[in-house]
CSV table of C-alpha atoms in Angstrom, one decimal:
chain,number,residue,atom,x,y,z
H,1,UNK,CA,-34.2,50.6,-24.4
H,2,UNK,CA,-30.4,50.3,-24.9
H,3,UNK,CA,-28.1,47.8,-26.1
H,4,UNK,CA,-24.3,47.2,-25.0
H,5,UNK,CA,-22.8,48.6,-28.2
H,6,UNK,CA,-24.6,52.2,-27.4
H,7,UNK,CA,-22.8,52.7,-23.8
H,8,UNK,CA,-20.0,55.1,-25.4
H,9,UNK,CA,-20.2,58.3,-24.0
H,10,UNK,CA,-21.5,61.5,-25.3
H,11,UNK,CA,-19.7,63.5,-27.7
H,12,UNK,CA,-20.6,66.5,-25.8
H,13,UNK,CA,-17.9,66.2,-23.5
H,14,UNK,CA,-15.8,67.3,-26.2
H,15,UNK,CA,-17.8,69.9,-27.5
H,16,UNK,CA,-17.3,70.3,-31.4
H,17,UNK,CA,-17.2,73.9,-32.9
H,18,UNK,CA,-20.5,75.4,-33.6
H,19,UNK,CA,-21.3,77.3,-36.6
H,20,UNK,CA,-21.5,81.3,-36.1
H,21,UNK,CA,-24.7,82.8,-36.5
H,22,UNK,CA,-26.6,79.0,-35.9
H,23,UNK,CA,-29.8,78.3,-34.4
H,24,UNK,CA,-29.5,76.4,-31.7
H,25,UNK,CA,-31.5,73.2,-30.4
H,26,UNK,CA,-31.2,71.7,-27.0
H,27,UNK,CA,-30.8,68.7,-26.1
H,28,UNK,CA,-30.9,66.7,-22.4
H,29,UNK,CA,-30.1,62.6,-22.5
H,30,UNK,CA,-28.9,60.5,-20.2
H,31,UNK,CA,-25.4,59.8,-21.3
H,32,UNK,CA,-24.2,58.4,-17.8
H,33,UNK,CA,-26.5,57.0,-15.1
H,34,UNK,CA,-28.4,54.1,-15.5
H,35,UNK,CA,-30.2,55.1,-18.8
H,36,UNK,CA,-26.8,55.9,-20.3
H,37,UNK,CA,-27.0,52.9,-22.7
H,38,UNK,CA,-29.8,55.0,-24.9
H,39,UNK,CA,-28.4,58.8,-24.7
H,40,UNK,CA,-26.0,58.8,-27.5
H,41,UNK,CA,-28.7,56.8,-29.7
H,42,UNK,CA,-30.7,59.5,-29.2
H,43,UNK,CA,-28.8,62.1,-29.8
H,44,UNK,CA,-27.3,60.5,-33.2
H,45,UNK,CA,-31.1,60.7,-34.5
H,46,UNK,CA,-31.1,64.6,-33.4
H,47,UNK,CA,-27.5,64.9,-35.2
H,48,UNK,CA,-28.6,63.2,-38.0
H,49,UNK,CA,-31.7,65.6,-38.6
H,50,UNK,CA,-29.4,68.8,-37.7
H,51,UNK,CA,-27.5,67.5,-41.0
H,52,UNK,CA,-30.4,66.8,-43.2
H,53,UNK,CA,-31.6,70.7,-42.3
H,54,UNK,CA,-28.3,72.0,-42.9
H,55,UNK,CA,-28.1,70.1,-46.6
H,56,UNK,CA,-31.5,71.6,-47.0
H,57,UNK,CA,-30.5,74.9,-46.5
H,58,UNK,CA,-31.2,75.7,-43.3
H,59,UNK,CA,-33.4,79.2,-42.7
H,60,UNK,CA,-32.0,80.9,-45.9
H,61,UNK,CA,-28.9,79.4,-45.2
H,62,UNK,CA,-28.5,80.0,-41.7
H,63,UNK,CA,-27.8,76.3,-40.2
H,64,UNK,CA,-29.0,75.0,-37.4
H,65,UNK,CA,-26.8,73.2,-34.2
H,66,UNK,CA,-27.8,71.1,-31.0
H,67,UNK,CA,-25.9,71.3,-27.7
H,68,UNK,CA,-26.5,68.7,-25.7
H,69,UNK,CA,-26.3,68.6,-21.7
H,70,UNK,CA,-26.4,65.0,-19.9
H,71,UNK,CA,-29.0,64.4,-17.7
H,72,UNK,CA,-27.2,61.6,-15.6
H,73,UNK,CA,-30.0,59.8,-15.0
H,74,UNK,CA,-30.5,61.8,-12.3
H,75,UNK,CA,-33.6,64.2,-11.7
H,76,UNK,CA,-31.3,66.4,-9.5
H,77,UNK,CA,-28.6,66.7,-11.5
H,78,UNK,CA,-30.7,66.5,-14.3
H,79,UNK,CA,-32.8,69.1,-13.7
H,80,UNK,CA,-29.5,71.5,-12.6
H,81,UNK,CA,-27.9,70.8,-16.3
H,82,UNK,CA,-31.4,71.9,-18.0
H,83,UNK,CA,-31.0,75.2,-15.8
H,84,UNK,CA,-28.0,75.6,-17.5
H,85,UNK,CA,-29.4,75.0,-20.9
H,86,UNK,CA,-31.9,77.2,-20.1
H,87,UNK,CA,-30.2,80.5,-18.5
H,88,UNK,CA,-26.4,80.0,-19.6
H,89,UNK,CA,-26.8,78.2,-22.8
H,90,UNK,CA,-29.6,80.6,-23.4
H,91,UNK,CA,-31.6,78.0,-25.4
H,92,UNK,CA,-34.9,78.9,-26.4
H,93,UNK,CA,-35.9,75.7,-27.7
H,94,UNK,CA,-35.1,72.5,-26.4
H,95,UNK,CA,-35.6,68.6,-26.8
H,96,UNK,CA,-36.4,66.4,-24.1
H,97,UNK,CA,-35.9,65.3,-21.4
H,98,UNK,CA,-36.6,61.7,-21.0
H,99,UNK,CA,-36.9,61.9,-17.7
H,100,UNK,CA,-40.9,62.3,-16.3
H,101,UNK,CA,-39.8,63.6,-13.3
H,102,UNK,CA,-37.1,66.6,-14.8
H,103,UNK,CA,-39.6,67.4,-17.5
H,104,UNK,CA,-42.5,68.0,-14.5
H,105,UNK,CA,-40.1,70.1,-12.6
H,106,UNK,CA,-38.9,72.5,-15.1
H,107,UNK,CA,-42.2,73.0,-16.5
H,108,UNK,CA,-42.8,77.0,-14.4
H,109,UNK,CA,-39.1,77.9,-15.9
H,110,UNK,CA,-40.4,77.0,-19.3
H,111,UNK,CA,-43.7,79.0,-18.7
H,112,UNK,CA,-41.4,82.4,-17.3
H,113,UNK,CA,-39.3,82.2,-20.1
H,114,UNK,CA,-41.7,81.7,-22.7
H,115,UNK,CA,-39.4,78.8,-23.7
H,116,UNK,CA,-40.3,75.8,-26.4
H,117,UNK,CA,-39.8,72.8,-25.0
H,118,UNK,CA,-40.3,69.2,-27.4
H,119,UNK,CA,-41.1,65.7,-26.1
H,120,UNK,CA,-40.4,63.1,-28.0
H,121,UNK,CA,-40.3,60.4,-25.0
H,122,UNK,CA,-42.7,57.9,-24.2
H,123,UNK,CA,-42.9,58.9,-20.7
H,124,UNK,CA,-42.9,62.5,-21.2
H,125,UNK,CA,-45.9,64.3,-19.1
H,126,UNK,CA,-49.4,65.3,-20.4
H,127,UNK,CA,-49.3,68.4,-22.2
H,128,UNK,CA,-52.9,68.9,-21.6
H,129,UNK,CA,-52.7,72.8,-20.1
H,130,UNK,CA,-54.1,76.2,-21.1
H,131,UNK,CA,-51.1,78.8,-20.9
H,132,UNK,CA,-50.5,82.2,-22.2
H,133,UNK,CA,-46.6,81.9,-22.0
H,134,UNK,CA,-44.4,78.7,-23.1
H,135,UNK,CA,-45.3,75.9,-25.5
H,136,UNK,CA,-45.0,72.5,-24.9
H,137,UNK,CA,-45.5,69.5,-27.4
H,138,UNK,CA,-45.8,65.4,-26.9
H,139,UNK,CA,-44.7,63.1,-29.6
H,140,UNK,CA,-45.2,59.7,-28.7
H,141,UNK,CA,-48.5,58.2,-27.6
H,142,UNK,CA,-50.4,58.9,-24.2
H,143,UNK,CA,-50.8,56.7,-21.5
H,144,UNK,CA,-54.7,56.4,-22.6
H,145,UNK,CA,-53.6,55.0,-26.2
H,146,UNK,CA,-51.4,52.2,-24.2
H,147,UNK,CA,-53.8,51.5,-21.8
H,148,UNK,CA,-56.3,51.2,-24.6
H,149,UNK,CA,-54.2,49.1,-26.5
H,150,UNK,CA,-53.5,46.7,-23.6
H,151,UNK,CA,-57.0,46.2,-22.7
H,152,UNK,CA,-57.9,45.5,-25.8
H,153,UNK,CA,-55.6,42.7,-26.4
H,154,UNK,CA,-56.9,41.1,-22.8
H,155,UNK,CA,-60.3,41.2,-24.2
H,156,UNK,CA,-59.5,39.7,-27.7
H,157,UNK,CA,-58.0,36.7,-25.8
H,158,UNK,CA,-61.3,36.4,-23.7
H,159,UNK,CA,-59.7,37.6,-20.3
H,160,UNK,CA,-62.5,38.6,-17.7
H,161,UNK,CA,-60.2,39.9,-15.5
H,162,UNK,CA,-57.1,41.9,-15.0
H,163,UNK,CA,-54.9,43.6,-12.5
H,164,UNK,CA,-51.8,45.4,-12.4
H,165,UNK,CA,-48.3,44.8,-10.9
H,166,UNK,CA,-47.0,48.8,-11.1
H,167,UNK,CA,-44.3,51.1,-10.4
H,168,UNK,CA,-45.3,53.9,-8.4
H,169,UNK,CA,-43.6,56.6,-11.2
H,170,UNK,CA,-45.8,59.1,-13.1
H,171,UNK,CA,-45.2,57.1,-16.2
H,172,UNK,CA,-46.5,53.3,-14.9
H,173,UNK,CA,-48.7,54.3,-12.5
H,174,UNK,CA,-51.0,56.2,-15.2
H,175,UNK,CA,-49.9,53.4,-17.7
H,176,UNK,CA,-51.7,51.0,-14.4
H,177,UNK,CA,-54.8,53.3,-14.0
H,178,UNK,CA,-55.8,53.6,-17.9
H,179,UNK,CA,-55.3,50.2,-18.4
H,180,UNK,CA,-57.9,49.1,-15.9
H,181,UNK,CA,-60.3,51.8,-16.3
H,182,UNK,CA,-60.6,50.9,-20.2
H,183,UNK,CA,-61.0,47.1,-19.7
H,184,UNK,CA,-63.6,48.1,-17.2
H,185,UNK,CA,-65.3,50.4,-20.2
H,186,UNK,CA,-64.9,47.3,-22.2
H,187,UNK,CA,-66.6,44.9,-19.6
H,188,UNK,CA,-64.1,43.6,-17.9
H,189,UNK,CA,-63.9,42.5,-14.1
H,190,UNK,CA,-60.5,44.5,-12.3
H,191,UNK,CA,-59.2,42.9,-9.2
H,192,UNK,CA,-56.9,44.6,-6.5
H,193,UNK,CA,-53.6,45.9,-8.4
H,194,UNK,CA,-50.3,46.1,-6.5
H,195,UNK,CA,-47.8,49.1,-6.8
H,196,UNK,CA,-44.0,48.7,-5.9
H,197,UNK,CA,-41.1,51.4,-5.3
H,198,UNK,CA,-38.1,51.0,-8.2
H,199,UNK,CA,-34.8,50.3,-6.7
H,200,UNK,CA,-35.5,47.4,-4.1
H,201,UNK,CA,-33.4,44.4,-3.9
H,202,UNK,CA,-36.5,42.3,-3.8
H,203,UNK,CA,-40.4,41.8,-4.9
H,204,UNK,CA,-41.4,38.8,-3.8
H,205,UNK,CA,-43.7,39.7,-1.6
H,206,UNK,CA,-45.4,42.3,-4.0
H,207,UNK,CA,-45.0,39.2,-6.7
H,208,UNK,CA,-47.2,37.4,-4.4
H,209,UNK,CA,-49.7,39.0,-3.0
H,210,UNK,CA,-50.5,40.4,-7.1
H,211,UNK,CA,-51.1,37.1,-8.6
H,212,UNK,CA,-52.7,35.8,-5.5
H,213,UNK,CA,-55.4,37.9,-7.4
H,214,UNK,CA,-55.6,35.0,-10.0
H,215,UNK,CA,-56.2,37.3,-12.5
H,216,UNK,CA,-56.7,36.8,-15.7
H,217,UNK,CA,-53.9,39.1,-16.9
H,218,UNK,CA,-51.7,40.6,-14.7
H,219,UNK,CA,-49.7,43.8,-16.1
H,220,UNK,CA,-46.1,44.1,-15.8
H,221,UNK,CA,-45.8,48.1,-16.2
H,222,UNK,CA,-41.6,48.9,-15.1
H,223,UNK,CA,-39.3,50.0,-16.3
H,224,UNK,CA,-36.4,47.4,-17.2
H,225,UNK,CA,-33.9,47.6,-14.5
H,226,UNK,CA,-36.5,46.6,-12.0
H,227,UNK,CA,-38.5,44.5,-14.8
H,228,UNK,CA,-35.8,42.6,-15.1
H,229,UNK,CA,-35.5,41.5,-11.4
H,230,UNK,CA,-39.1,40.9,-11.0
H,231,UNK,CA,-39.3,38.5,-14.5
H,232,UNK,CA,-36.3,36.6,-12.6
H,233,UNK,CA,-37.9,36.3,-9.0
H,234,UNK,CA,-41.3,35.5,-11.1
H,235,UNK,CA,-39.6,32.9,-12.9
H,236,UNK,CA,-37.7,31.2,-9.3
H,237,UNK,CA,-41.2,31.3,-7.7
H,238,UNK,CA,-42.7,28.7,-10.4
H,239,UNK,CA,-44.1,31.6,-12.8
H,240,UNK,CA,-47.7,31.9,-11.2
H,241,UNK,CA,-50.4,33.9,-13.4
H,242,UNK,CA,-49.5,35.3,-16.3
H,243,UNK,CA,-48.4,38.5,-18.2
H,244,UNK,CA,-48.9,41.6,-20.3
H,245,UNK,CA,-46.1,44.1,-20.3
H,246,UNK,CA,-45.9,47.9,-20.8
H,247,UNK,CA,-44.1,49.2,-23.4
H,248,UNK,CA,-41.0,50.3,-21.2
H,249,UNK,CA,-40.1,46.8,-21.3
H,250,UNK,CA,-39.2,46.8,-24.7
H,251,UNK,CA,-35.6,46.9,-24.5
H,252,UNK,CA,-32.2,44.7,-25.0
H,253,UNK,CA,-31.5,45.2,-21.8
H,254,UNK,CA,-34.3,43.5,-20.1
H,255,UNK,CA,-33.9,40.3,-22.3
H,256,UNK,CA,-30.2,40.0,-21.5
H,257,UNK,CA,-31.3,40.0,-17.8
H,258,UNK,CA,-33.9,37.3,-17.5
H,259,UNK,CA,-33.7,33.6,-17.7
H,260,UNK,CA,-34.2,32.4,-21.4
H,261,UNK,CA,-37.4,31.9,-22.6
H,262,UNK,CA,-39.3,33.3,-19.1
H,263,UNK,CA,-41.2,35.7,-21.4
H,264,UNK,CA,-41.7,33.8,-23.9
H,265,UNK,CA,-45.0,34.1,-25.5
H,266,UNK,CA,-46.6,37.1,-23.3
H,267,UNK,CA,-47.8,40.6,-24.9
H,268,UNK,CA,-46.9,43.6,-24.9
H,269,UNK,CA,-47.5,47.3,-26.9
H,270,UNK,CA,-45.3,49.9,-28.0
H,271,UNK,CA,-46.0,53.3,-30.6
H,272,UNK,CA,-46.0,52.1,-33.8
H,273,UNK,CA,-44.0,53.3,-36.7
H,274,UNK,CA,-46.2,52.9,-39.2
H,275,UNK,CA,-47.5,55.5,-40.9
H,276,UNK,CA,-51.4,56.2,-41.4
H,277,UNK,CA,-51.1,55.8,-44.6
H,278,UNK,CA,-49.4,52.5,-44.6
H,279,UNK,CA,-52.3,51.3,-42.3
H,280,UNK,CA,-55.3,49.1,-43.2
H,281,UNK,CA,-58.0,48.5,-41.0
H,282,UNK,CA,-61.3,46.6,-41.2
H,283,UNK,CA,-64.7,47.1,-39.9
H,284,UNK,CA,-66.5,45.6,-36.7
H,285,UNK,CA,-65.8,44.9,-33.2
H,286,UNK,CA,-62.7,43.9,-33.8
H,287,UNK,CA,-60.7,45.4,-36.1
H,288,UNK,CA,-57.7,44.4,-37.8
H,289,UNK,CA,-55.0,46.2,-38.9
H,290,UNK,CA,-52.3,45.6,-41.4
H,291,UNK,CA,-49.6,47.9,-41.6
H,292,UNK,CA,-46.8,48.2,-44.0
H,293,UNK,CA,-43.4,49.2,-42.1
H,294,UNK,CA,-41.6,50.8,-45.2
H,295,UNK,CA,-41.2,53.9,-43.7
H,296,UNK,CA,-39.8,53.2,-40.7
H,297,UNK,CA,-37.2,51.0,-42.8
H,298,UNK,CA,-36.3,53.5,-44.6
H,299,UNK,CA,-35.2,55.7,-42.1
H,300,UNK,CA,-33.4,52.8,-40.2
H,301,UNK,CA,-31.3,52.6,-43.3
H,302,UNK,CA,-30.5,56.4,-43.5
H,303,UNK,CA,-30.0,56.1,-39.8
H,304,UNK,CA,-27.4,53.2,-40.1
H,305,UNK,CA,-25.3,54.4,-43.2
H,306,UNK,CA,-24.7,57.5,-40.9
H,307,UNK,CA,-24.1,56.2,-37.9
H,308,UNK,CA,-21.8,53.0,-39.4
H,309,UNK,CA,-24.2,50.3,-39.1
H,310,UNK,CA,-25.7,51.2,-35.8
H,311,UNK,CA,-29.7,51.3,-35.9
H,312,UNK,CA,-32.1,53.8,-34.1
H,313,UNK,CA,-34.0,52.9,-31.5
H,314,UNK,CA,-37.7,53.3,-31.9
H,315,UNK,CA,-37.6,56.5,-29.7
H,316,UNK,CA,-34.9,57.7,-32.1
H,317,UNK,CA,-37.3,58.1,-34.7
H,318,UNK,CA,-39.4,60.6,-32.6
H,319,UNK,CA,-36.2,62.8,-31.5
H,320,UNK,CA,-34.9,62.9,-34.7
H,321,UNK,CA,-38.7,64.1,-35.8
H,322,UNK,CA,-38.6,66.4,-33.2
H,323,UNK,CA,-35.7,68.3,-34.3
H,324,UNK,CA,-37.0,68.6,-37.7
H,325,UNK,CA,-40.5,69.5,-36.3
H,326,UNK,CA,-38.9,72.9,-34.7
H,327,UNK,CA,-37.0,73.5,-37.4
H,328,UNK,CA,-40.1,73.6,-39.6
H,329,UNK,CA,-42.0,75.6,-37.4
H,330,UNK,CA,-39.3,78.4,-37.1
H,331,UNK,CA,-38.7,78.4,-40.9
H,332,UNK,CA,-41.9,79.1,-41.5
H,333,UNK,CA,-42.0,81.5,-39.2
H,334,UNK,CA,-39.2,83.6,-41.0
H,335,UNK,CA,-40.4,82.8,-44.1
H,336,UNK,CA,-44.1,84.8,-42.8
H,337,UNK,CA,-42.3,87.7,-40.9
H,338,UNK,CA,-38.9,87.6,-41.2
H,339,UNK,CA,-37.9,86.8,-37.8
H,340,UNK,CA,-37.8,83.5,-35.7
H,341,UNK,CA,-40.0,83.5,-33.1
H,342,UNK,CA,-38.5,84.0,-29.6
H,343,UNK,CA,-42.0,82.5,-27.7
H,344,UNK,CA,-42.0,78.8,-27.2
H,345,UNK,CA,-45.9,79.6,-27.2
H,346,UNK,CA,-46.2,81.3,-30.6
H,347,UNK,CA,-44.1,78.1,-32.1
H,348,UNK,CA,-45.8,75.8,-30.3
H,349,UNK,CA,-49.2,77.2,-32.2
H,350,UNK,CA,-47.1,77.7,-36.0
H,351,UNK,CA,-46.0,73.8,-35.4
H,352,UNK,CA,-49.8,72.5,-34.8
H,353,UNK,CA,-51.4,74.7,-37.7
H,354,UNK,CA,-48.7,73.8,-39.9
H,355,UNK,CA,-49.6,70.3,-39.5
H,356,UNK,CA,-53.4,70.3,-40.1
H,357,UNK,CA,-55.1,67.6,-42.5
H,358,UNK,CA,-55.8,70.6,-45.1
H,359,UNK,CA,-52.1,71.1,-45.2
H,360,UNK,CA,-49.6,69.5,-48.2
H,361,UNK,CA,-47.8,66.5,-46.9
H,362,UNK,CA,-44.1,67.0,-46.8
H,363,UNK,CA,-41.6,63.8,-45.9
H,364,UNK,CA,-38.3,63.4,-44.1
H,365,UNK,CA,-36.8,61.7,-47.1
H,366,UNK,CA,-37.5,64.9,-49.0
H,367,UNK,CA,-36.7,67.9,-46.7
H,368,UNK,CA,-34.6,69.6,-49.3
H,369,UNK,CA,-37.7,70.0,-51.1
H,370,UNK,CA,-40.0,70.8,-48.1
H,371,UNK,CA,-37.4,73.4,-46.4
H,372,UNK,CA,-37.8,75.4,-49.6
H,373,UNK,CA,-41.6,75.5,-49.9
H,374,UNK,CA,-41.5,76.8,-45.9
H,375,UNK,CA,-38.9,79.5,-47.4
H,376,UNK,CA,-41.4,80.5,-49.4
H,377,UNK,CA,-44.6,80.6,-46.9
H,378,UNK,CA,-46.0,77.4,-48.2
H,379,UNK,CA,-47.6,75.6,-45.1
H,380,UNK,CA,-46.8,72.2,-44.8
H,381,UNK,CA,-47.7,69.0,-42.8
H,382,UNK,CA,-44.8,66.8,-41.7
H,383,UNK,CA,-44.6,62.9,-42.5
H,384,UNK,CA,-41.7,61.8,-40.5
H,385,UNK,CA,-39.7,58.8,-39.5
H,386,UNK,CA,-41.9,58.0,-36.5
H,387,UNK,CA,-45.1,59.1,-37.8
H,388,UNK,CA,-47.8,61.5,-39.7
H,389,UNK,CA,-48.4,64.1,-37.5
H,390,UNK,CA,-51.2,65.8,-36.3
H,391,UNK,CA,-51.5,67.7,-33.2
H,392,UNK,CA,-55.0,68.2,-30.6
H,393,UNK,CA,-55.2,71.9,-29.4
H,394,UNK,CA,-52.5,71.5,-26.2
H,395,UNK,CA,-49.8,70.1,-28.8
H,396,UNK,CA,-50.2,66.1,-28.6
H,397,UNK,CA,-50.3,64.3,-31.7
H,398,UNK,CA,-52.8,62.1,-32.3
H,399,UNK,CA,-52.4,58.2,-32.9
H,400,UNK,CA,-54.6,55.8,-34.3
H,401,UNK,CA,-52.3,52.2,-33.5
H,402,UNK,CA,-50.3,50.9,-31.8
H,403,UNK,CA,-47.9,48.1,-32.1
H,404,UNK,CA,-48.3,44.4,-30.5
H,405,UNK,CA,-45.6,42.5,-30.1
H,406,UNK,CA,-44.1,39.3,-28.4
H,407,UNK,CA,-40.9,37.8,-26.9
H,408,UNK,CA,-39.2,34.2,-28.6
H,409,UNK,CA,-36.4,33.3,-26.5
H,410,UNK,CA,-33.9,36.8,-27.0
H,411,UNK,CA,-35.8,38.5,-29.4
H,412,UNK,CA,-38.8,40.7,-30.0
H,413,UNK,CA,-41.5,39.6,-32.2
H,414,UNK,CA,-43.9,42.1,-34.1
H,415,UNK,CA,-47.5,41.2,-34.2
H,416,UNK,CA,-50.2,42.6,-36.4
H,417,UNK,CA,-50.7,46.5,-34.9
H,418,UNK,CA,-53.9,47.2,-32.9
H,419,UNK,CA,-56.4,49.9,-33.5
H,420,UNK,CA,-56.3,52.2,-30.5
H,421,UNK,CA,-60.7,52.1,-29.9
H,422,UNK,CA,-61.8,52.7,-26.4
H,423,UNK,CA,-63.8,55.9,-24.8
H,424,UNK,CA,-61.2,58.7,-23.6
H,425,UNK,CA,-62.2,60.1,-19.7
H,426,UNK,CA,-63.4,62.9,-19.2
């Protein structure tokens, strides 16, 4: 998910003055470790959105500020730097992390302290849980929607029958399982899977013994580091079966670390960034869809003459709508009663009925505008950089598509989006 030109560290080393009086954000990424290469990405999207409040006035005029902790990369260390966020920073609302394993284990301190916690990343845990104390909300698509959207594309090529090839994390083992149990749904055939441990110097074996299957599809669901080594020993080994990969495996990084043109030509999904509204989709069996990405452009744009030509990654458009997501919620909030709201679980239900269908639409290119109809108690519905959001009763927003894509030689190729139509589990 990085590229080479993002590896400068953080900023927060060097921690710039904070305004007096400011309501503060938290923030953990990974500026060091080996997902250091998308930390300060994300956290120009969060900066970026702290600066757009602030020229919007901020909650009648008080500004808002992040303070950023690094994760390292590390779910120990991690997890220690979130503590402090937590009970020295004193933050009650915080952003991230991308880790799935940090944001599992802090989840009790987040309950005790009635704290807010926003998750923007696409392996961030469910949020699916009934509790009186803490809120907790998930940005980007589920594991169901990528599953889905995967099974889906196997079927529309007339694959019979699939199997996996899967990390054994949170994240790509539940990408694995929904991916199989919705091509079963659709009438497909699933043969054995194989799941491998991140970090080995080899897969061959596990290579093997997954496409000596002969599957139809085989799913590549990694992340890149250890993507990358199993596209390479794939490749050595004569490039038996053939793929789909996970959306983790959308990055620079992997590209840079195969041999040319291994990937050419397989599948993959990632969350779209088309809007609802800039989606088309016709009838039957199967649907297209035809999207318009103006939006998202847009924002890359704004995001670029910021940050001096770089561009956002696509998970920067969720932080950076996660940020501004809080912020609307606790305006409100004043706005209603005249205080922000210290509970994480009272935000986390202002944020979801604020964003109802019945609700006014308010954009990100606009927040000047939105920030003072919030000021004055006028509930609004947020159309951000990632998406149009709109939230189930746990605090997961709801998507309809997903994006398709393919690999040409060293680049990423968008396909037309895919409607995200299969039966949720129970």
């Amino acid at each position: 998910m990085g590229l080479a030109s993002l590896l400068s560290a953080s900023c927060a080393p060097t921690e710039p003055d904070h305004p007096e009086n400011a309501v503060v954000i938290g923030a953990l990424l990974p500026f060091s470790g080996s997902e250091s290469a998308i930390g300060r990405n994300l956290e120009q999207a969060m900066l970026l959105a702290i600066d757009d409040l602030n020229a919007a006035g901020g909650i009648d005029g008080r500004p808002f500020d992040l303070r950023s902790r690094d994760s390292h990369s590390s779910s120990e260390r991690g997890l220690a730097q979130l503590w402090e966020l937590l009970y020295t920073d004193r933050v009650a609302y915080f952003v991230g992390p991308e880790e799935n394993e940090i944001a599992r284990r802090i989840t009790p301190d987040v309950k005790w302290l009635d704290a807010f916690q926003m998750l923007p990343g696409y392996a961030a845990p469910t949020v699916a849980r009934s509790e009186a104390r803490g809120g907790w909300m998930r940005l980007a698509p589920s594991a169901f929607d990528v599953g889905c959207a995967l099974a889906l594309i196997a079927v529309r090529e007339g694959i019979s029958t699939v199997n996996s090839l899967a990390a054994t994390d949170d994240y790509n083992a539940s990408v694995s399982s929904e991916f199989t149990t919705s091509f079963a749904s659709l009438g497909g055939r699933i043969l054995p899977s194989v799941t491998f441990m991140s970090g080995r110097p080899s897969y061959t074996t596990k290579i093997e013994t997954a496409f000596g299957a002969r599957a139809g599809r085989t799913l590549l669901a990694a992340y890149p580091a250890t993507g990358s080594t199993i596209v390479t020993e794939w490749t050595v080994s004569g490039r038996p079966g053939t793929w789909l990969l996970g959306p983790a495996l959308r990055t620079e990084v992997l590209l840079s670390n195969i041999p040319a043109g291994s990937l050419d030509g397989y599948f993959g999904v990632s969350p779209s960034l088309s809007l609802r509204s800039e989606c088309r989709t016709t009838d039957g069996a199967e649907a297209s869809v035809d999207c318009e990405k103006g939006n998202a452009d847009a924002f890359i744009g704004h995001f670029s003459s910021r940050w001096g030509g770089e561009a956002p990654l696509p998970a920067a458009h969720f932080y950076y709508d996660g940020v501004v997501l809080i912020a609307m919620g606790l305006t409100y909030a004043h706005a209603k009663s005249g205080t922000i709201p210290s509970s994480g679980h009272e935000l986390q239900k202002i944020i979801r009925e604020l964003n109802s269908p019945d609700n006014e639409a308010a954009s990100w290119r606009d927040l000047g505008a939105a920030m003072a109809k919030l000021r004055a108690g006028v509930r609004l519905r947020y159309v951000g950089a990632a998406a149009e959001y709109g939230f189930d009763g746990y605090g997961a927003n709801r998507h309809s598509f997903m994006q398709r894509w393919t690999v040409n030689g060293d680049a990423f190729v968008d396909l037309a989006p895919i409607a995200v139509r299969c039966l949720a589990g129970p």
